[in-house]
Amino acid sequence: IYIDPVADFAAVVLSSWPEFVSSTRMRTALAAVRAIRGALSS
């Protein structure tokens, strides 16, 4: 769950990953959510 109250934006990432904890996949998902937030606020 990603919440940015300043931008009035919230996102939930639902997925099934082979590894339970993967910092690489988490960084990729977070970058995608931030890109979506940026595109919507433009």
Tab-separated table of N, CA, C and O in Angstrom:
chain	number	residue	atom	x	y	z
A	1	ILE	N	0.858	-1.167	0.000
A	1	ILE	CA	0.000	0.000	0.000
A	1	ILE	C	0.901	1.226	0.000
A	1	ILE	O	1.815	1.328	0.802
A	2	TYR	N	0.610	2.145	-0.909
A	2	TYR	CA	1.369	3.388	-1.029
A	2	TYR	C	0.378	4.539	-0.896
A	2	TYR	O	-0.601	4.610	-1.638
A	3	ILE	N	0.616	5.426	0.068
A	3	ILE	CA	-0.276	6.565	0.286
A	3	ILE	C	0.551	7.839	0.295
A	3	ILE	O	1.545	7.938	1.008
A	4	ASP	N	0.120	8.807	-0.530
A	4	ASP	CA	0.734	10.128	-0.566
A	4	ASP	C	-0.373	11.140	-0.305
A	4	ASP	O	-1.067	11.563	-1.228
A	5	PRO	N	-0.583	11.517	0.965
A	5	PRO	CA	-1.692	12.409	1.284
A	5	PRO	C	-1.545	13.803	0.667
A	5	PRO	O	-2.538	14.446	0.360
A	6	VAL	N	-0.325	14.268	0.474
A	6	VAL	CA	-0.108	15.583	-0.117
A	6	VAL	C	-0.632	15.613	-1.554
A	6	VAL	O	-1.256	16.575	-1.982
A	7	ALA	N	-0.390	14.536	-2.305
A	7	ALA	CA	-0.844	14.452	-3.692
A	7	ALA	C	-2.261	13.894	-3.797
A	7	ALA	O	-2.778	13.749	-4.895
A	8	ASP	N	-2.878	13.554	-2.653
A	8	ASP	CA	-4.205	12.931	-2.637
A	8	ASP	C	-4.209	11.686	-3.524
A	8	ASP	O	-5.041	11.523	-4.417
A	9	PHE	N	-3.225	10.799	-3.260
A	9	PHE	CA	-3.010	9.627	-4.103
A	9	PHE	C	-2.770	8.400	-3.222
A	9	PHE	O	-2.050	8.466	-2.231
A	10	ALA	N	-3.396	7.296	-3.604
A	10	ALA	CA	-3.157	6.018	-2.932
A	10	ALA	C	-3.130	4.920	-3.982
A	10	ALA	O	-3.850	4.990	-4.981
A	11	ALA	N	-2.285	3.914	-3.767
A	11	ALA	CA	-2.189	2.784	-4.693
A	11	ALA	C	-1.945	1.516	-3.900
A	11	ALA	O	-1.319	1.533	-2.843
A	12	VAL	N	-2.447	0.426	-4.434
A	12	VAL	CA	-2.230	-0.891	-3.840
A	12	VAL	C	-1.664	-1.779	-4.929
A	12	VAL	O	-2.223	-1.864	-6.020
A	13	VAL	N	-0.556	-2.413	-4.640
A	13	VAL	CA	0.072	-3.326	-5.590
A	13	VAL	C	-0.279	-4.753	-5.166
A	13	VAL	O	0.041	-5.169	-4.054
A	14	LEU	N	-0.958	-5.452	-6.035
A	14	LEU	CA	-1.314	-6.848	-5.782
A	14	LEU	C	-0.528	-7.707	-6.763
A	14	LEU	O	-0.571	-7.474	-7.964
A	15	SER	N	0.211	-8.658	-6.242
A	15	SER	CA	1.009	-9.495	-7.134
A	15	SER	C	1.444	-10.763	-6.406
A	15	SER	O	1.333	-10.884	-5.201
A	16	SER	N	1.964	-11.666	-7.177
A	16	SER	CA	2.537	-12.898	-6.650
A	16	SER	C	3.959	-13.005	-7.169
A	16	SER	O	4.183	-13.099	-8.377
A	17	TRP	N	4.911	-12.931	-6.270
A	17	TRP	CA	6.319	-12.967	-6.645
A	17	TRP	C	6.924	-14.301	-6.225
A	17	TRP	O	6.553	-14.859	-5.188
A	18	PRO	N	7.887	-14.790	-6.993
A	18	PRO	CA	8.544	-16.051	-6.635
A	18	PRO	C	9.269	-15.975	-5.283
A	18	PRO	O	9.272	-16.921	-4.530
A	19	GLU	N	9.848	-14.803	-4.998
A	19	GLU	CA	10.545	-14.619	-3.721
A	19	GLU	C	9.636	-13.815	-2.793
A	19	GLU	O	9.017	-12.850	-3.210
A	20	PHE	N	9.583	-14.197	-1.545
A	20	PHE	CA	8.740	-13.485	-0.589
A	20	PHE	C	9.234	-12.059	-0.380
A	20	PHE	O	8.456	-11.124	-0.359
A	21	VAL	N	10.537	-11.896	-0.230
A	21	VAL	CA	11.128	-10.574	-0.048
A	21	VAL	C	12.183	-10.377	-1.122
A	21	VAL	O	13.142	-11.126	-1.199
A	22	SER	N	11.965	-9.389	-1.970
A	22	SER	CA	12.922	-9.072	-3.026
A	22	SER	C	13.043	-7.562	-3.112
A	22	SER	O	12.107	-6.880	-3.553
A	23	SER	N	14.188	-7.021	-2.698
A	23	SER	CA	14.358	-5.570	-2.729
A	23	SER	C	14.343	-5.032	-4.159
A	23	SER	O	13.852	-3.931	-4.400
A	24	THR	N	14.822	-5.817	-5.108
A	24	THR	CA	14.796	-5.384	-6.508
A	24	THR	C	13.373	-5.244	-7.006
A	24	THR	O	13.004	-4.235	-7.621
A	25	ARG	N	12.540	-6.231	-6.747
A	25	ARG	CA	11.136	-6.157	-7.175
A	25	ARG	C	10.393	-5.046	-6.444
A	25	ARG	O	9.550	-4.368	-7.024
A	26	MET	N	10.690	-4.836	-5.176
A	26	MET	CA	10.034	-3.773	-4.420
A	26	MET	C	10.407	-2.404	-4.979
A	26	MET	O	9.547	-1.533	-5.130
A	27	ARG	N	11.678	-2.201	-5.299
A	27	ARG	CA	12.097	-0.923	-5.896
A	27	ARG	C	11.414	-0.692	-7.236
A	27	ARG	O	11.001	0.421	-7.553
A	28	THR	N	11.281	-1.746	-8.040
A	28	THR	CA	10.618	-1.636	-9.337
A	28	THR	C	9.151	-1.276	-9.174
A	28	THR	O	8.632	-0.393	-9.867
A	29	ALA	N	8.470	-1.926	-8.248
A	29	ALA	CA	7.052	-1.642	-8.005
A	29	ALA	C	6.871	-0.220	-7.496
A	29	ALA	O	5.962	0.500	-7.925
A	30	LEU	N	7.735	0.220	-6.591
A	30	LEU	CA	7.648	1.567	-6.052
A	30	LEU	C	7.901	2.603	-7.139
A	30	LEU	O	7.221	3.627	-7.204
A	31	ALA	N	8.861	2.349	-8.011
A	31	ALA	CA	9.134	3.259	-9.124
A	31	ALA	C	7.920	3.352	-10.049
A	31	ALA	O	7.584	4.438	-10.537
A	32	ALA	N	7.252	2.242	-10.283
A	32	ALA	CA	6.059	2.244	-11.136
A	32	ALA	C	4.939	3.062	-10.499
A	32	ALA	O	4.286	3.870	-11.164
A	33	VAL	N	4.715	2.883	-9.206
A	33	VAL	CA	3.666	3.628	-8.503
A	33	VAL	C	3.982	5.121	-8.540
A	33	VAL	O	3.101	5.950	-8.791
A	34	ARG	N	5.240	5.476	-8.312
A	34	ARG	CA	5.626	6.898	-8.351
A	34	ARG	C	5.455	7.472	-9.753
A	34	ARG	O	5.059	8.629	-9.911
A	35	ALA	N	5.754	6.692	-10.781
A	35	ALA	CA	5.569	7.160	-12.157
A	35	ALA	C	4.091	7.400	-12.458
A	35	ALA	O	3.718	8.384	-13.108
A	36	ILE	N	3.239	6.515	-11.984
A	36	ILE	CA	1.783	6.680	-12.170
A	36	ILE	C	1.317	7.938	-11.435
A	36	ILE	O	0.570	8.750	-11.992
A	37	ARG	N	1.751	8.100	-10.201
A	37	ARG	CA	1.387	9.303	-9.434
A	37	ARG	C	1.833	10.560	-10.176
A	37	ARG	O	1.081	11.528	-10.310
A	38	GLY	N	3.045	10.549	-10.696
A	38	GLY	CA	3.554	11.702	-11.443
A	38	GLY	C	2.769	11.984	-12.697
A	38	GLY	O	2.484	13.136	-13.024
A	39	ALA	N	2.390	10.933	-13.422
A	39	ALA	CA	1.611	11.109	-14.657
A	39	ALA	C	0.228	11.668	-14.355
A	39	ALA	O	-0.305	12.470	-15.138
A	40	LEU	N	-0.363	11.252	-13.256
A	40	LEU	CA	-1.705	11.724	-12.913
A	40	LEU	C	-1.705	13.156	-12.391
A	40	LEU	O	-2.713	13.855	-12.479
A	41	SER	N	-0.594	13.592	-11.833
A	41	SER	CA	-0.542	14.946	-11.277
A	41	SER	C	-0.068	15.972	-12.302
A	41	SER	O	-0.063	17.150	-12.018
A	42	SER	N	0.328	15.529	-13.484
A	42	SER	CA	0.812	16.459	-14.522
A	42	SER	C	-0.327	17.174	-15.197
A	42	SER	O	-1.383	16.720	-15.378
